[in-house]
PDB file of C-alpha atoms in Angstrom:
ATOM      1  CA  UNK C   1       0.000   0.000   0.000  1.00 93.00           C
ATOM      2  CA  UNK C   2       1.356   3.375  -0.492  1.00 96.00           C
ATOM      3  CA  UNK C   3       0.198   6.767  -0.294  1.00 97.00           C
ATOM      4  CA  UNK C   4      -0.680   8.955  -3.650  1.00 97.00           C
ATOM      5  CA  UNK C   5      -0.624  12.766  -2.679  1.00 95.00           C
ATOM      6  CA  UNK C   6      -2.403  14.183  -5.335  1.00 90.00           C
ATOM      7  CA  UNK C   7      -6.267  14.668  -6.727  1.00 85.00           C
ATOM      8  CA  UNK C   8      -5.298  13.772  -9.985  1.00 88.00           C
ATOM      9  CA  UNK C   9      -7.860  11.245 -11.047  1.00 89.00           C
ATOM     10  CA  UNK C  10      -6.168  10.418 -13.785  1.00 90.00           C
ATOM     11  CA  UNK C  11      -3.247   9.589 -11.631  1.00 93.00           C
ATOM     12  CA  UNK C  12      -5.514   7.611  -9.616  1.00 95.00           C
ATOM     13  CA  UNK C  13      -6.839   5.647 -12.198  1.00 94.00           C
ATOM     14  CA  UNK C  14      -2.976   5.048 -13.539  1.00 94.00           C
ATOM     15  CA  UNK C  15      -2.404   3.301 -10.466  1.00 95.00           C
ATOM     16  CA  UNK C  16      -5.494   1.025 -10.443  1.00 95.00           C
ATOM     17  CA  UNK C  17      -5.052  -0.057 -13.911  1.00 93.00           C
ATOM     18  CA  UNK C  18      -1.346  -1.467 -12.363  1.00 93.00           C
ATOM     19  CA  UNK C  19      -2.920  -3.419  -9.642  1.00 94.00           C
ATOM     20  CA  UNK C  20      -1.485  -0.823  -6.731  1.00 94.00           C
ATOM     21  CA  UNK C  21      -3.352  -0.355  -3.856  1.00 95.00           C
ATOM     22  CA  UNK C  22      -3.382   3.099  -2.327  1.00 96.00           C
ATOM     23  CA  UNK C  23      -4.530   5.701  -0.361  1.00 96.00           C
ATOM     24  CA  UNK C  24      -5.512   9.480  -1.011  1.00 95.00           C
ATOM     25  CA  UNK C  25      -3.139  12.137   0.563  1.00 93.00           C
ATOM     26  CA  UNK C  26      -3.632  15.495   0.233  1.00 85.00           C
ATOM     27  CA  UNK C  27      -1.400  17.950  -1.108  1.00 82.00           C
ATOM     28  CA  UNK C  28      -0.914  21.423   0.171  1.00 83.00           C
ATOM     29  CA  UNK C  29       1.837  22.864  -1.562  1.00 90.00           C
ATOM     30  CA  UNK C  30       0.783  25.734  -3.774  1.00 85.00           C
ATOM     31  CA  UNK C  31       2.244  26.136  -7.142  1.00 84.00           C
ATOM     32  CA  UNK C  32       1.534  29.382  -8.023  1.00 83.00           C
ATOM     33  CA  UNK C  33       4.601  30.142  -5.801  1.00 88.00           C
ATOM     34  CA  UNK C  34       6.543  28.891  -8.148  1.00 92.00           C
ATOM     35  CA  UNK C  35       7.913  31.860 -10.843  1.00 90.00           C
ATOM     36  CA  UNK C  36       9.911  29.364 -12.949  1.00 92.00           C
ATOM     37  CA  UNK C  37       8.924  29.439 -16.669  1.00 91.00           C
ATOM     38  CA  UNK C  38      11.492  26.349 -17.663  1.00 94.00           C
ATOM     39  CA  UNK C  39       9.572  23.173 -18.170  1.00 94.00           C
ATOM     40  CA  UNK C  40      11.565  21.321 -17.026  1.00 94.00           C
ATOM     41  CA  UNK C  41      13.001  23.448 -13.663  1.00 95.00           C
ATOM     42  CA  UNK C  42       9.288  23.956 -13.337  1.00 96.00           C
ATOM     43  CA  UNK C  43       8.110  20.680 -13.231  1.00 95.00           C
ATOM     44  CA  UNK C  44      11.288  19.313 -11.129  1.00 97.00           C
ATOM     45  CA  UNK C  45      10.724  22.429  -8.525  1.00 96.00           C
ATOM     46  CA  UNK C  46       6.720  21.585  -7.904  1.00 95.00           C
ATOM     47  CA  UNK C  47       7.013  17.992  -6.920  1.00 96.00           C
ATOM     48  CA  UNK C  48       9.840  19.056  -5.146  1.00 97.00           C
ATOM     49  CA  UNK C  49       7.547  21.098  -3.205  1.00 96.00           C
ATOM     50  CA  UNK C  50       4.965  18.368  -3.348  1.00 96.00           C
ATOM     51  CA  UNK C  51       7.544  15.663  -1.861  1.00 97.00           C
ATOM     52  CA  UNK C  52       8.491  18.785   1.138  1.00 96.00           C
ATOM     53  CA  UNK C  53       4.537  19.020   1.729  1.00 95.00           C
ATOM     54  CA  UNK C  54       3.958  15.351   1.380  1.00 96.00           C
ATOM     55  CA  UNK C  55       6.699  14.122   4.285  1.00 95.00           C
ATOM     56  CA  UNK C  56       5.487  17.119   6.740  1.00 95.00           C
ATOM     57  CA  UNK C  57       1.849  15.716   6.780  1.00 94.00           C
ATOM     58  CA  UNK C  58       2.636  12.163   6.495  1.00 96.00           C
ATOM     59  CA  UNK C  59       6.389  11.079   6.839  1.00 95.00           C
ATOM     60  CA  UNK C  60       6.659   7.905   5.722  1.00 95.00           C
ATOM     61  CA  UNK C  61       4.467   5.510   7.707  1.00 93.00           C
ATOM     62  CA  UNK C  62       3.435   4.670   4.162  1.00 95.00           C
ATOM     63  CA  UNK C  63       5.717   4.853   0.934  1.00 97.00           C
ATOM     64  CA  UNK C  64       4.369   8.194  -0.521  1.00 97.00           C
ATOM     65  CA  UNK C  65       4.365   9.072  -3.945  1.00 97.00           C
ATOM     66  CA  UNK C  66       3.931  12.757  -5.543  1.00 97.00           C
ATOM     67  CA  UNK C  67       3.885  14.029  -9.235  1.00 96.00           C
ATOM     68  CA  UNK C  68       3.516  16.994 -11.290  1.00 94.00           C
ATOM     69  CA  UNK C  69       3.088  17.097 -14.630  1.00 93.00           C
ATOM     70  CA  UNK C  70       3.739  20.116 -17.436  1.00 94.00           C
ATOM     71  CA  UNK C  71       3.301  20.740 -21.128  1.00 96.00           C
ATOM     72  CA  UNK C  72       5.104  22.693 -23.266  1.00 96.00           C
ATOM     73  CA  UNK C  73       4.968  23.721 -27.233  1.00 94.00           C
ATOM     74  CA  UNK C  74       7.270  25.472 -28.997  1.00 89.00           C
ATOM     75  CA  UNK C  75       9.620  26.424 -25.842  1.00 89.00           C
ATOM     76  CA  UNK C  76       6.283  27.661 -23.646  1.00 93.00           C
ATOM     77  CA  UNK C  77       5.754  26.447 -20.624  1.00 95.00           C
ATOM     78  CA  UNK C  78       1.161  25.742 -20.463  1.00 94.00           C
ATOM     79  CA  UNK C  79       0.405  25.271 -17.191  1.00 89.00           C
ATOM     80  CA  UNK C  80      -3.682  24.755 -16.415  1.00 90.00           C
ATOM     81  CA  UNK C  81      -5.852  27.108 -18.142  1.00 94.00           C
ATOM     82  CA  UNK C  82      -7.837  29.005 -15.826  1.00 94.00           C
ATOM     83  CA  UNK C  83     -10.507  29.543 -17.970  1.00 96.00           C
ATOM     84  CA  UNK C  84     -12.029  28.362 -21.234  1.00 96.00           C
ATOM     85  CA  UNK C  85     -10.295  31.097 -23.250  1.00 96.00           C
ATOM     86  CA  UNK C  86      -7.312  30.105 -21.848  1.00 96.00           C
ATOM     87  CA  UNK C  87      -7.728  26.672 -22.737  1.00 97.00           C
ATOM     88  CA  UNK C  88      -8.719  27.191 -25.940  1.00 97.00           C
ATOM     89  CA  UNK C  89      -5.116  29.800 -26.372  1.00 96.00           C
ATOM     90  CA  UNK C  90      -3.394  26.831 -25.123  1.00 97.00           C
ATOM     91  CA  UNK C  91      -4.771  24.611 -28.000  1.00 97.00           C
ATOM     92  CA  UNK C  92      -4.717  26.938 -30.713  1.00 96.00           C
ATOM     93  CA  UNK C  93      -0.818  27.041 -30.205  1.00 96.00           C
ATOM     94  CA  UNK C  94      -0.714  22.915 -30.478  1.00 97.00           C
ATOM     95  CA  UNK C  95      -3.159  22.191 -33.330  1.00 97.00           C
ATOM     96  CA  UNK C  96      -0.663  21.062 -36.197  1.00 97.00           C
ATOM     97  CA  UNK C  97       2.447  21.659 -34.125  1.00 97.00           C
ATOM     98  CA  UNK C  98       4.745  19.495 -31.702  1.00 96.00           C
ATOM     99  CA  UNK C  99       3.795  19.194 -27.864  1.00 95.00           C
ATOM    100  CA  UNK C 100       5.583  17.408 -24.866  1.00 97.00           C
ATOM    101  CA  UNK C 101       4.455  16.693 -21.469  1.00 96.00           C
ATOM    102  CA  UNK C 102       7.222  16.630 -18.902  1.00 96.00           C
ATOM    103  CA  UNK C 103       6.445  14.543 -15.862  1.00 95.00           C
ATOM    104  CA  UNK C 104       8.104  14.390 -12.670  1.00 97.00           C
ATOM    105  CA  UNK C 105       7.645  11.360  -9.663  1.00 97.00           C
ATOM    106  CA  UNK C 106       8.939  10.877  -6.397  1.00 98.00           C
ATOM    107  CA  UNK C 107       8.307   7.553  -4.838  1.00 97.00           C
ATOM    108  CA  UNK C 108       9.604   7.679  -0.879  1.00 97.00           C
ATOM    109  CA  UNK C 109       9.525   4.538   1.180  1.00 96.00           C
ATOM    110  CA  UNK C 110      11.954   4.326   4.145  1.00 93.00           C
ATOM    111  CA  UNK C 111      14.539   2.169   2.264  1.00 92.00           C
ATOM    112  CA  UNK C 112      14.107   4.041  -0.857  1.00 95.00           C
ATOM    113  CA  UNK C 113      13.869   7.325  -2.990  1.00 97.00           C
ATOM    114  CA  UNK C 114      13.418   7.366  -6.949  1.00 96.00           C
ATOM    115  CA  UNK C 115      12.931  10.561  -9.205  1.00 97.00           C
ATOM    116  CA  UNK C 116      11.661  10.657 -12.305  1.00 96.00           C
ATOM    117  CA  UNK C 117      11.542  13.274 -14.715  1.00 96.00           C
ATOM    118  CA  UNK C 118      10.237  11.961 -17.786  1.00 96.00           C
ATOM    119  CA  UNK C 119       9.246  13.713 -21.427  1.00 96.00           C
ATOM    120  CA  UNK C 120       6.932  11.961 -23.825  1.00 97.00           C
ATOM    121  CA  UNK C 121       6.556  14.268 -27.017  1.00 97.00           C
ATOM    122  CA  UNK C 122       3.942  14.485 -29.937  1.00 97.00           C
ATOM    123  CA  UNK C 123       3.311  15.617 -33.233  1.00 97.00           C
ATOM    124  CA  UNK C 124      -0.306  16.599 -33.913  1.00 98.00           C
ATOM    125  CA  UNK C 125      -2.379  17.018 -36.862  1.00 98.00           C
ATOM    126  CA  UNK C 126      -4.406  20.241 -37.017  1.00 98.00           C
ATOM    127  CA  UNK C 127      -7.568  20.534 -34.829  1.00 98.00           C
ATOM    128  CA  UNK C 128     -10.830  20.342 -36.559  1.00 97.00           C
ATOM    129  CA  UNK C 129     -12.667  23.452 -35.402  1.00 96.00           C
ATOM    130  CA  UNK C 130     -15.919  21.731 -34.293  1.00 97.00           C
ATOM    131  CA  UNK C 131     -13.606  19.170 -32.408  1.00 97.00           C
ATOM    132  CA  UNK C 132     -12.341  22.047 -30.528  1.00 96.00           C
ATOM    133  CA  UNK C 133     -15.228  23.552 -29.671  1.00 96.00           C
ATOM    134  CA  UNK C 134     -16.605  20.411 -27.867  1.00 97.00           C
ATOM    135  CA  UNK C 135     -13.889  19.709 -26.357  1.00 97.00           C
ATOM    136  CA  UNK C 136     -13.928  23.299 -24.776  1.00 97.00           C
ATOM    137  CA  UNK C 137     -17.356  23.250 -24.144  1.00 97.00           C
ATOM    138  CA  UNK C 138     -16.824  19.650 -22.740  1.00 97.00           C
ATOM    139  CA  UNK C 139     -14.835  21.429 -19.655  1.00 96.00           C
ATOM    140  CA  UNK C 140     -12.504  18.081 -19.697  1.00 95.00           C
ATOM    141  CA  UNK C 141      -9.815  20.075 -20.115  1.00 95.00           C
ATOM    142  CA  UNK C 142     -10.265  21.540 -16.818  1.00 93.00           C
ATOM    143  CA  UNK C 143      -7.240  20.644 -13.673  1.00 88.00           C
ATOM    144  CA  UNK C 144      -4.796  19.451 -17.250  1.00 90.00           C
ATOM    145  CA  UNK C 145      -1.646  20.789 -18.000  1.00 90.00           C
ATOM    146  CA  UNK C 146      -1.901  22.737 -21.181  1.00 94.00           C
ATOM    147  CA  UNK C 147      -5.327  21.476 -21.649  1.00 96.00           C
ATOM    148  CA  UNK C 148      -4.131  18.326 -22.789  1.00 95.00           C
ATOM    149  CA  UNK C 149      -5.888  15.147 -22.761  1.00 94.00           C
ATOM    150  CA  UNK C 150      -3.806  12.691 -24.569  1.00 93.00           C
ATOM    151  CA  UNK C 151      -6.278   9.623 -23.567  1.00 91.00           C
ATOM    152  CA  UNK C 152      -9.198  12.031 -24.899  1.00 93.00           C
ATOM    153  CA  UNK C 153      -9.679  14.557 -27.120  1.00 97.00           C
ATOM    154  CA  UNK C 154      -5.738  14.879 -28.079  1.00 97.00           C
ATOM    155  CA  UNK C 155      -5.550  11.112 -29.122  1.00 95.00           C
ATOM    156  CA  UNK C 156      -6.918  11.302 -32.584  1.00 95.00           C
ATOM    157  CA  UNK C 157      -4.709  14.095 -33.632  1.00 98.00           C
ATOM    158  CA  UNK C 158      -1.436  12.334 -32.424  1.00 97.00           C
ATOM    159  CA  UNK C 159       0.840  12.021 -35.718  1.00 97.00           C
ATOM    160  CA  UNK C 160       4.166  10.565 -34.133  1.00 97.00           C
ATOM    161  CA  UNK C 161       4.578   9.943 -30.445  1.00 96.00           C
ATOM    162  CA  UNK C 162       8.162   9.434 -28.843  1.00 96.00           C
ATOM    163  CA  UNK C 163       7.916   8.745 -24.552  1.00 94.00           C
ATOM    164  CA  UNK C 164       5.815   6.731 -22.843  1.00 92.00           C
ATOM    165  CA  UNK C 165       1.739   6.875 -22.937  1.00 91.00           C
ATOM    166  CA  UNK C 166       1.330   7.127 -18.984  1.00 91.00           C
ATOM    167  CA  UNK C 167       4.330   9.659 -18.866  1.00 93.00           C
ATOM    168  CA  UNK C 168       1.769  11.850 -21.182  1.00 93.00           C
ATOM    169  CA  UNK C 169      -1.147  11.244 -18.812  1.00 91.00           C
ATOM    170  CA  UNK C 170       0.939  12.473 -16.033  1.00 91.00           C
ATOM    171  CA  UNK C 171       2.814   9.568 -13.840  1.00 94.00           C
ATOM    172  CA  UNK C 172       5.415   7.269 -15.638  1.00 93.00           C
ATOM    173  CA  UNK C 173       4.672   3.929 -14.414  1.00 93.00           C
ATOM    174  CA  UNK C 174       7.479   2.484 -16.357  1.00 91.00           C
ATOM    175  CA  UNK C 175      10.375   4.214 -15.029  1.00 92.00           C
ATOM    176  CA  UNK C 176       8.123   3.639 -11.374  1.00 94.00           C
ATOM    177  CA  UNK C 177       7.010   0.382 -11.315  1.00 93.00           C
ATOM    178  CA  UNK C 178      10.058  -1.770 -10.138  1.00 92.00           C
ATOM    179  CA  UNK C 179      10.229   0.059  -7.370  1.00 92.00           C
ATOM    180  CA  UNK C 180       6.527   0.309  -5.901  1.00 92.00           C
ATOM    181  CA  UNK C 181       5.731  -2.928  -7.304  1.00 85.00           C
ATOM    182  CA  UNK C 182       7.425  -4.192  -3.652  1.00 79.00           C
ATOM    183  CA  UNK C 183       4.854  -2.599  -1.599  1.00 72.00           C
ATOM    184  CA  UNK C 184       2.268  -3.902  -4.038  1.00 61.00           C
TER     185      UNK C 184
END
């Protein structure tokens, strides 16, 4: 059993689809403290903060894990959209262009610490307008980095992916999964 500090259903679901049990840990480091515009420094620095957060509430009566995930096209950092306009900025700026998600893990048992900071990059086709438009309208784009839905609406545009498909959706259970599979 371990201990998943994040709302991320998504996450959540990533982790039941492997078979590992868990439990819900909140998360109360704020990342809008955070002024980095890297991706990658960005990304690295929140679940940093989310690992800090994590140990102070719960220390490590159960292995805890913590992730953060970012996207970025054309060298800009896309954080969550705040709104649909936003969102719908964000995805104008992908449609026919190349997008990566940059993922970062900390798994923290007693006997062991692994980071990952993972990139899984794709090449879209263009967005069909009316696509677009129900996907905003959809709100699933809400609480996603960049807007992105890789499992959703972003799957049928995907050209050319390099990285791993659960890396896109936000934990990397590849690079994970020899190491929590012991507390499985």
């Amino acid at each position: 059993m371990i201990r998943l500090c994040s709302n991320s259903l998504v996450r959540q679901g990533i982790l039941r689809e492997y078979g590992i049990p868990f439990v819900l840990g909140e998360n109360f480091f704020n990342e809008e403290s955070i002024t980095e515009s890297n991706p990658a420094r960005f990304v690295y620095q929140a679940t940093m903060g989310k690992h800090r957060s994590a140990l102070e509430c719960y220390g490590l009566e159960l292995p805890i894990l913590v992730a953060d995930s970012v996207v970025c096209t054309q060298g800009v950092l896309q954080r969550k959209a705040k709104n649909a306009q936003e969102a719908h900025l964000f995805l104008q700026k992908q449609s026919g262009k190349a997008l990566c998600v940059l993922s970062c893990a900390i798994f923290h048992a007693e006997e062991i610490y692994v980071l990952s900071l993972n990139q899984t990059c794709f090449e879209l086709a263009e967005f069909l307008e009316k696509d677009l438009r129900e996907y905003l309208e959809s709100g699933l784009w809400r609480d996603k980095a960049g807007a992105v839905m890789v499992e959703g609406f972003h799957r049928k545009y995907i050209q050319r992916q390099r990285g791993s498909f659960s890396n896109a959706m936000g934990l990397d259970m590849e690079s994970l999964l020899p190491f929590i599979r012991k507390w499985k």
